[in-house]
JSON list of N, CA and C in Angstrom, two decimals:
[
{"chain": "A", "resi": 229, "resn": "MET", "atom": "N", "xyz": [0.84, -1.18, 0.00]},
{"chain": "A", "resi": 229, "resn": "MET", "atom": "CA", "xyz": [0.00, 0.00, 0.00]},
{"chain": "A", "resi": 229, "resn": "MET", "atom": "C", "xyz": [0.88, 1.24, 0.00]},
{"chain": "A", "resi": 230, "resn": "ILE", "atom": "N", "xyz": [0.49, 2.23, -0.79]},
{"chain": "A", "resi": 230, "resn": "ILE", "atom": "CA", "xyz": [1.29, 3.45, -0.85]},
{"chain": "A", "resi": 230, "resn": "ILE", "atom": "C", "xyz": [0.63, 4.53, -0.01]},
{"chain": "A", "resi": 231, "resn": "SER", "atom": "N", "xyz": [1.46, 5.48, 0.45]},
{"chain": "A", "resi": 231, "resn": "SER", "atom": "CA", "xyz": [0.95, 6.56, 1.28]},
{"chain": "A", "resi": 231, "resn": "SER", "atom": "C", "xyz": [0.16, 7.56, 0.43]},
{"chain": "A", "resi": 232, "resn": "GLU", "atom": "N", "xyz": [-0.55, 8.44, 1.11]},
{"chain": "A", "resi": 232, "resn": "GLU", "atom": "CA", "xyz": [-1.34, 9.45, 0.41]},
{"chain": "A", "resi": 232, "resn": "GLU", "atom": "C", "xyz": [-0.42, 10.37, -0.41]},
{"chain": "A", "resi": 233, "resn": "GLU", "atom": "N", "xyz": [0.73, 10.74, 0.16]},
{"chain": "A", "resi": 233, "resn": "GLU", "atom": "CA", "xyz": [1.69, 11.58, -0.57]},
{"chain": "A", "resi": 233, "resn": "GLU", "atom": "C", "xyz": [2.18, 10.89, -1.83]},
{"chain": "A", "resi": 234, "resn": "GLN", "atom": "N", "xyz": [2.49, 9.61, -1.71]},
{"chain": "A", "resi": 234, "resn": "GLN", "atom": "CA", "xyz": [2.95, 8.85, -2.87]},
{"chain": "A", "resi": 234, "resn": "GLN", "atom": "C", "xyz": [1.86, 8.75, -3.92]},
{"chain": "A", "resi": 235, "resn": "ALA", "atom": "N", "xyz": [0.61, 8.58, -3.48]},
{"chain": "A", "resi": 235, "resn": "ALA", "atom": "CA", "xyz": [-0.51, 8.49, -4.42]},
{"chain": "A", "resi": 235, "resn": "ALA", "atom": "C", "xyz": [-0.68, 9.80, -5.18]},
{"chain": "A", "resi": 236, "resn": "ILE", "atom": "N", "xyz": [-0.53, 10.92, -4.48]},
{"chain": "A", "resi": 236, "resn": "ILE", "atom": "CA", "xyz": [-0.64, 12.23, -5.12]},
{"chain": "A", "resi": 236, "resn": "ILE", "atom": "C", "xyz": [0.49, 12.43, -6.12]},
{"chain": "A", "resi": 237, "resn": "ALA", "atom": "N", "xyz": [1.71, 12.07, -5.72]},
{"chain": "A", "resi": 237, "resn": "ALA", "atom": "CA", "xyz": [2.85, 12.20, -6.62]},
{"chain": "A", "resi": 237, "resn": "ALA", "atom": "C", "xyz": [2.68, 11.30, -7.84]},
{"chain": "A", "resi": 238, "resn": "LEU", "atom": "N", "xyz": [2.19, 10.10, -7.64]},
{"chain": "A", "resi": 238, "resn": "LEU", "atom": "CA", "xyz": [1.98, 9.17, -8.74]},
{"chain": "A", "resi": 238, "resn": "LEU", "atom": "C", "xyz": [0.92, 9.69, -9.70]},
{"chain": "A", "resi": 239, "resn": "ASP", "atom": "N", "xyz": [-0.17, 10.25, -9.17]},
{"chain": "A", "resi": 239, "resn": "ASP", "atom": "CA", "xyz": [-1.21, 10.83, -10.03]},
{"chain": "A", "resi": 239, "resn": "ASP", "atom": "C", "xyz": [-0.65, 11.98, -10.86]},
{"chain": "A", "resi": 240, "resn": "ALA", "atom": "N", "xyz": [0.15, 12.85, -10.22]},
{"chain": "A", "resi": 240, "resn": "ALA", "atom": "CA", "xyz": [0.75, 13.97, -10.95]},
{"chain": "A", "resi": 240, "resn": "ALA", "atom": "C", "xyz": [1.69, 13.46, -12.03]},
{"chain": "A", "resi": 241, "resn": "TRP", "atom": "N", "xyz": [2.47, 12.44, -11.71]},
{"chain": "A", "resi": 241, "resn": "TRP", "atom": "CA", "xyz": [3.40, 11.82, -12.65]},
{"chain": "A", "resi": 241, "resn": "TRP", "atom": "C", "xyz": [2.65, 11.28, -13.87]},
{"chain": "A", "resi": 242, "resn": "ARG", "atom": "N", "xyz": [1.61, 10.50, -13.62]},
{"chain": "A", "resi": 242, "resn": "ARG", "atom": "CA", "xyz": [0.83, 9.91, -14.71]},
{"chain": "A", "resi": 242, "resn": "ARG", "atom": "C", "xyz": [0.21, 10.99, -15.59]},
{"chain": "A", "resi": 243, "resn": "GLU", "atom": "N", "xyz": [-0.35, 12.00, -14.95]},
{"chain": "A", "resi": 243, "resn": "GLU", "atom": "CA", "xyz": [-0.99, 13.09, -15.68]},
{"chain": "A", "resi": 243, "resn": "GLU", "atom": "C", "xyz": [0.01, 13.80, -16.59]},
{"chain": "A", "resi": 244, "resn": "ARG", "atom": "N", "xyz": [1.17, 14.12, -16.05]},
{"chain": "A", "resi": 244, "resn": "ARG", "atom": "CA", "xyz": [2.17, 14.84, -16.85]},
{"chain": "A", "resi": 244, "resn": "ARG", "atom": "C", "xyz": [2.70, 13.98, -17.99]},
{"chain": "A", "resi": 245, "resn": "VAL", "atom": "N", "xyz": [2.91, 12.70, -17.74]},
{"chain": "A", "resi": 245, "resn": "VAL", "atom": "CA", "xyz": [3.38, 11.80, -18.80]},
{"chain": "A", "resi": 245, "resn": "VAL", "atom": "C", "xyz": [2.34, 11.75, -19.92]},
{"chain": "A", "resi": 246, "resn": "ALA", "atom": "N", "xyz": [1.07, 11.64, -19.55]},
{"chain": "A", "resi": 246, "resn": "ALA", "atom": "CA", "xyz": [0.00, 11.59, -20.56]},
{"chain": "A", "resi": 246, "resn": "ALA", "atom": "C", "xyz": [-0.05, 12.89, -21.35]},
{"chain": "A", "resi": 247, "resn": "ILE", "atom": "N", "xyz": [0.08, 14.02, -20.68]},
{"chain": "A", "resi": 247, "resn": "ILE", "atom": "CA", "xyz": [0.05, 15.33, -21.36]},
{"chain": "A", "resi": 247, "resn": "ILE", "atom": "C", "xyz": [1.23, 15.45, -22.32]},
{"chain": "A", "resi": 248, "resn": "VAL", "atom": "N", "xyz": [2.41, 15.07, -21.88]},
{"chain": "A", "resi": 248, "resn": "VAL", "atom": "CA", "xyz": [3.60, 15.15, -22.74]},
{"chain": "A", "resi": 248, "resn": "VAL", "atom": "C", "xyz": [3.41, 14.28, -23.97]},
{"chain": "A", "resi": 249, "resn": "ARG", "atom": "N", "xyz": [2.92, 13.07, -23.79]},
{"chain": "A", "resi": 249, "resn": "ARG", "atom": "CA", "xyz": [2.70, 12.16, -24.93]},
{"chain": "A", "resi": 249, "resn": "ARG", "atom": "C", "xyz": [1.68, 12.74, -25.89]},
{"chain": "A", "resi": 250, "resn": "PHE", "atom": "N", "xyz": [0.61, 13.32, -25.37]},
{"chain": "A", "resi": 250, "resn": "PHE", "atom": "CA", "xyz": [-0.47, 13.83, -26.20]},
{"chain": "A", "resi": 250, "resn": "PHE", "atom": "C", "xyz": [-0.07, 15.12, -26.93]},
{"chain": "A", "resi": 251, "resn": "CYS", "atom": "N", "xyz": [0.65, 15.99, -26.25]},
{"chain": "A", "resi": 251, "resn": "CYS", "atom": "CA", "xyz": [0.95, 17.32, -26.79]},
{"chain": "A", "resi": 251, "resn": "CYS", "atom": "C", "xyz": [2.28, 17.43, -27.51]},
{"chain": "A", "resi": 252, "resn": "SER", "atom": "N", "xyz": [3.04, 16.36, -27.59]},
{"chain": "A", "resi": 252, "resn": "SER", "atom": "CA", "xyz": [4.39, 16.44, -28.14]},
{"chain": "A", "resi": 252, "resn": "SER", "atom": "C", "xyz": [4.42, 16.70, -29.64]},
{"chain": "A", "resi": 253, "resn": "GLY", "atom": "N", "xyz": [3.38, 16.31, -30.35]},
{"chain": "A", "resi": 253, "resn": "GLY", "atom": "CA", "xyz": [3.38, 16.49, -31.80]},
{"chain": "A", "resi": 253, "resn": "GLY", "atom": "C", "xyz": [4.07, 15.36, -32.53]},
{"chain": "A", "resi": 254, "resn": "VAL", "atom": "N", "xyz": [4.75, 14.50, -31.81]},
{"chain": "A", "resi": 254, "resn": "VAL", "atom": "CA", "xyz": [5.38, 13.31, -32.38]},
{"chain": "A", "resi": 254, "resn": "VAL", "atom": "C", "xyz": [5.03, 12.13, -31.48]},
{"chain": "A", "resi": 255, "resn": "GLU", "atom": "N", "xyz": [5.16, 10.94, -32.02]},
{"chain": "A", "resi": 255, "resn": "GLU", "atom": "CA", "xyz": [4.85, 9.76, -31.23]},
{"chain": "A", "resi": 255, "resn": "GLU", "atom": "C", "xyz": [6.01, 9.46, -30.28]},
{"chain": "A", "resi": 256, "resn": "LEU", "atom": "N", "xyz": [5.71, 9.39, -28.99]},
{"chain": "A", "resi": 256, "resn": "LEU", "atom": "CA", "xyz": [6.71, 9.09, -27.98]},
{"chain": "A", "resi": 256, "resn": "LEU", "atom": "C", "xyz": [6.35, 7.79, -27.28]},
{"chain": "A", "resi": 257, "resn": "THR", "atom": "N", "xyz": [7.38, 7.07, -26.84]},
{"chain": "A", "resi": 257, "resn": "THR", "atom": "CA", "xyz": [7.13, 5.92, -25.98]},
{"chain": "A", "resi": 257, "resn": "THR", "atom": "C", "xyz": [6.87, 6.43, -24.57]},
{"chain": "A", "resi": 258, "resn": "ASP", "atom": "N", "xyz": [6.34, 5.56, -23.72]},
{"chain": "A", "resi": 258, "resn": "ASP", "atom": "CA", "xyz": [6.13, 5.95, -22.32]},
{"chain": "A", "resi": 258, "resn": "ASP", "atom": "C", "xyz": [7.46, 6.38, -21.69]},
{"chain": "A", "resi": 259, "resn": "ARG", "atom": "N", "xyz": [8.50, 5.63, -21.97]},
{"chain": "A", "resi": 259, "resn": "ARG", "atom": "CA", "xyz": [9.81, 5.93, -21.36]},
{"chain": "A", "resi": 259, "resn": "ARG", "atom": "C", "xyz": [10.33, 7.30, -21.80]},
{"chain": "A", "resi": 260, "resn": "GLN", "atom": "N", "xyz": [10.16, 7.63, -23.08]},
{"chain": "A", "resi": 260, "resn": "GLN", "atom": "CA", "xyz": [10.60, 8.94, -23.56]},
{"chain": "A", "resi": 260, "resn": "GLN", "atom": "C", "xyz": [9.83, 10.05, -22.86]},
{"chain": "A", "resi": 261, "resn": "ALA", "atom": "N", "xyz": [8.53, 9.88, -22.75]},
{"chain": "A", "resi": 261, "resn": "ALA", "atom": "CA", "xyz": [7.70, 10.88, -22.06]},
{"chain": "A", "resi": 261, "resn": "ALA", "atom": "C", "xyz": [8.08, 10.97, -20.59]},
{"chain": "A", "resi": 262, "resn": "GLN", "atom": "N", "xyz": [8.37, 9.84, -19.97]},
{"chain": "A", "resi": 262, "resn": "GLN", "atom": "CA", "xyz": [8.77, 9.84, -18.56]},
{"chain": "A", "resi": 262, "resn": "GLN", "atom": "C", "xyz": [10.07, 10.60, -18.35]},
{"chain": "A", "resi": 263, "resn": "ARG", "atom": "N", "xyz": [11.00, 10.46, -19.27]},
{"chain": "A", "resi": 263, "resn": "ARG", "atom": "CA", "xyz": [12.28, 11.18, -19.13]},
{"chain": "A", "resi": 263, "resn": "ARG", "atom": "C", "xyz": [12.08, 12.68, -19.27]},
{"chain": "A", "resi": 264, "resn": "ILE", "atom": "N", "xyz": [11.19, 13.10, -20.16]},
{"chain": "A", "resi": 264, "resn": "ILE", "atom": "CA", "xyz": [10.87, 14.52, -20.31]},
{"chain": "A", "resi": 264, "resn": "ILE", "atom": "C", "xyz": [10.26, 15.05, -19.01]},
{"chain": "A", "resi": 265, "resn": "VAL", "atom": "N", "xyz": [9.30, 14.31, -18.47]},
{"chain": "A", "resi": 265, "resn": "VAL", "atom": "CA", "xyz": [8.64, 14.71, -17.23]},
{"chain": "A", "resi": 265, "resn": "VAL", "atom": "C", "xyz": [9.64, 14.72, -16.08]},
{"chain": "A", "resi": 266, "resn": "GLN", "atom": "N", "xyz": [10.55, 13.77, -16.06]},
{"chain": "A", "resi": 266, "resn": "GLN", "atom": "CA", "xyz": [11.59, 13.73, -15.02]},
{"chain": "A", "resi": 266, "resn": "GLN", "atom": "C", "xyz": [12.37, 15.04, -15.02]},
{"chain": "A", "resi": 267, "resn": "ARG", "atom": "N", "xyz": [12.77, 15.50, -16.19]},
{"chain": "A", "resi": 267, "resn": "ARG", "atom": "CA", "xyz": [13.50, 16.77, -16.28]},
{"chain": "A", "resi": 267, "resn": "ARG", "atom": "C", "xyz": [12.63, 17.95, -15.88]},
{"chain": "A", "resi": 268, "resn": "GLN", "atom": "N", "xyz": [11.36, 17.96, -16.33]},
{"chain": "A", "resi": 268, "resn": "GLN", "atom": "CA", "xyz": [10.45, 19.05, -16.01]},
{"chain": "A", "resi": 268, "resn": "GLN", "atom": "C", "xyz": [10.22, 19.17, -14.50]},
{"chain": "A", "resi": 269, "resn": "MET", "atom": "N", "xyz": [10.10, 18.03, -13.84]},
{"chain": "A", "resi": 269, "resn": "MET", "atom": "CA", "xyz": [9.81, 18.01, -12.41]},
{"chain": "A", "resi": 269, "resn": "MET", "atom": "C", "xyz": [11.08, 18.08, -11.55]},
{"chain": "A", "resi": 270, "resn": "GLY", "atom": "N", "xyz": [12.24, 18.03, -12.18]},
{"chain": "A", "resi": 270, "resn": "GLY", "atom": "CA", "xyz": [13.49, 18.10, -11.45]},
{"chain": "A", "resi": 270, "resn": "GLY", "atom": "C", "xyz": [13.75, 16.88, -10.58]},
{"chain": "A", "resi": 271, "resn": "LEU", "atom": "N", "xyz": [13.32, 15.72, -11.05]},
{"chain": "A", "resi": 271, "resn": "LEU", "atom": "CA", "xyz": [13.49, 14.48, -10.29]},
{"chain": "A", "resi": 271, "resn": "LEU", "atom": "C", "xyz": [14.82, 13.82, -10.61]},
{"chain": "A", "resi": 272, "resn": "SER", "atom": "N", "xyz": [15.37, 13.16, -9.61]},
{"chain": "A", "resi": 272, "resn": "SER", "atom": "CA", "xyz": [16.57, 12.36, -9.85]},
{"chain": "A", "resi": 272, "resn": "SER", "atom": "C", "xyz": [16.16, 11.10, -10.60]},
{"chain": "A", "resi": 273, "resn": "GLY", "atom": "N", "xyz": [17.13, 10.41, -11.15]},
{"chain": "A", "resi": 273, "resn": "GLY", "atom": "CA", "xyz": [16.84, 9.16, -11.85]},
{"chain": "A", "resi": 273, "resn": "GLY", "atom": "C", "xyz": [16.19, 8.15, -10.93]},
{"chain": "A", "resi": 274, "resn": "GLU", "atom": "N", "xyz": [16.64, 8.11, -9.69]},
{"chain": "A", "resi": 274, "resn": "GLU", "atom": "CA", "xyz": [16.09, 7.17, -8.71]},
{"chain": "A", "resi": 274, "resn": "GLU", "atom": "C", "xyz": [14.62, 7.49, -8.40]},
{"chain": "A", "resi": 275, "resn": "GLU", "atom": "N", "xyz": [14.32, 8.78, -8.22]},
{"chain": "A", "resi": 275, "resn": "GLU", "atom": "CA", "xyz": [12.94, 9.19, -7.93]},
{"chain": "A", "resi": 275, "resn": "GLU", "atom": "C", "xyz": [12.02, 8.87, -9.11]},
{"chain": "A", "resi": 276, "resn": "ALA", "atom": "N", "xyz": [12.49, 9.15, -10.31]},
{"chain": "A", "resi": 276, "resn": "ALA", "atom": "CA", "xyz": [11.69, 8.87, -11.51]},
{"chain": "A", "resi": 276, "resn": "ALA", "atom": "C", "xyz": [11.46, 7.37, -11.67]},
{"chain": "A", "resi": 277, "resn": "LEU", "atom": "N", "xyz": [12.49, 6.59, -11.41]},
{"chain": "A", "resi": 277, "resn": "LEU", "atom": "CA", "xyz": [12.36, 5.13, -11.50]},
{"chain": "A", "resi": 277, "resn": "LEU", "atom": "C", "xyz": [11.36, 4.61, -10.48]},
{"chain": "A", "resi": 278, "resn": "GLU", "atom": "N", "xyz": [11.40, 5.16, -9.28]},
{"chain": "A", "resi": 278, "resn": "GLU", "atom": "CA", "xyz": [10.46, 4.75, -8.23]},
{"chain": "A", "resi": 278, "resn": "GLU", "atom": "C", "xyz": [9.01, 5.04, -8.67]},
{"chain": "A", "resi": 279, "resn": "LEU", "atom": "N", "xyz": [8.77, 6.23, -9.23]},
{"chain": "A", "resi": 279, "resn": "LEU", "atom": "CA", "xyz": [7.42, 6.57, -9.70]},
{"chain": "A", "resi": 279, "resn": "LEU", "atom": "C", "xyz": [7.00, 5.66, -10.85]},
{"chain": "A", "resi": 280, "resn": "SER", "atom": "N", "xyz": [7.92, 5.39, -11.75]},
{"chain": "A", "resi": 280, "resn": "SER", "atom": "CA", "xyz": [7.62, 4.52, -12.88]},
{"chain": "A", "resi": 280, "resn": "SER", "atom": "C", "xyz": [7.26, 3.11, -12.40]},
{"chain": "A", "resi": 281, "resn": "GLU", "atom": "N", "xyz": [8.01, 2.61, -11.43]},
{"chain": "A", "resi": 281, "resn": "GLU", "atom": "CA", "xyz": [7.74, 1.27, -10.90]},
{"chain": "A", "resi": 281, "resn": "GLU", "atom": "C", "xyz": [6.42, 1.23, -10.15]},
{"chain": "A", "resi": 282, "resn": "MET", "atom": "N", "xyz": [6.12, 2.29, -9.37]},
{"chain": "A", "resi": 282, "resn": "MET", "atom": "CA", "xyz": [4.83, 2.35, -8.68]},
{"chain": "A", "resi": 282, "resn": "MET", "atom": "C", "xyz": [3.69, 2.37, -9.70]},
{"chain": "A", "resi": 283, "resn": "ASP", "atom": "N", "xyz": [3.89, 3.11, -10.78]},
{"chain": "A", "resi": 283, "resn": "ASP", "atom": "CA", "xyz": [2.87, 3.20, -11.83]},
{"chain": "A", "resi": 283, "resn": "ASP", "atom": "C", "xyz": [2.61, 1.82, -12.43]},
{"chain": "A", "resi": 284, "resn": "LYS", "atom": "N", "xyz": [3.67, 1.07, -12.70]},
{"chain": "A", "resi": 284, "resn": "LYS", "atom": "CA", "xyz": [3.52, -0.27, -13.28]},
{"chain": "A", "resi": 284, "resn": "LYS", "atom": "C", "xyz": [2.79, -1.21, -12.32]},
{"chain": "A", "resi": 285, "resn": "ARG", "atom": "N", "xyz": [3.10, -1.10, -11.03]},
{"chain": "A", "resi": 285, "resn": "ARG", "atom": "CA", "xyz": [2.45, -1.97, -10.04]},
{"chain": "A", "resi": 285, "resn": "ARG", "atom": "C", "xyz": [0.96, -1.64, -9.89]},
{"chain": "A", "resi": 286, "resn": "GLN", "atom": "N", "xyz": [0.60, -0.38, -10.10]},
{"chain": "A", "resi": 286, "resn": "GLN", "atom": "CA", "xyz": [-0.79, 0.06, -9.92]},
{"chain": "A", "resi": 286, "resn": "GLN", "atom": "C", "xyz": [-1.67, -0.31, -11.11]},
{"chain": "A", "resi": 287, "resn": "GLU", "atom": "N", "xyz": [-1.08, -0.59, -12.27]},
{"chain": "A", "resi": 287, "resn": "GLU", "atom": "CA", "xyz": [-1.86, -0.87, -13.48]},
{"chain": "A", "resi": 287, "resn": "GLU", "atom": "C", "xyz": [-2.61, -2.16, -13.38]}
]
């Protein structure tokens, strides 16, 4: 089970990845969109990986 803070961060992560994929004007993979969002949010590689893994577990 994830904490409320983690759930909020995960929702924000998913939302931003979806927006980047939709608005990019080119076809991006999930990983490409995640890397763009990682830079936008100022996340370390470890933090981005943690969010990505939580996202996969929640699907």
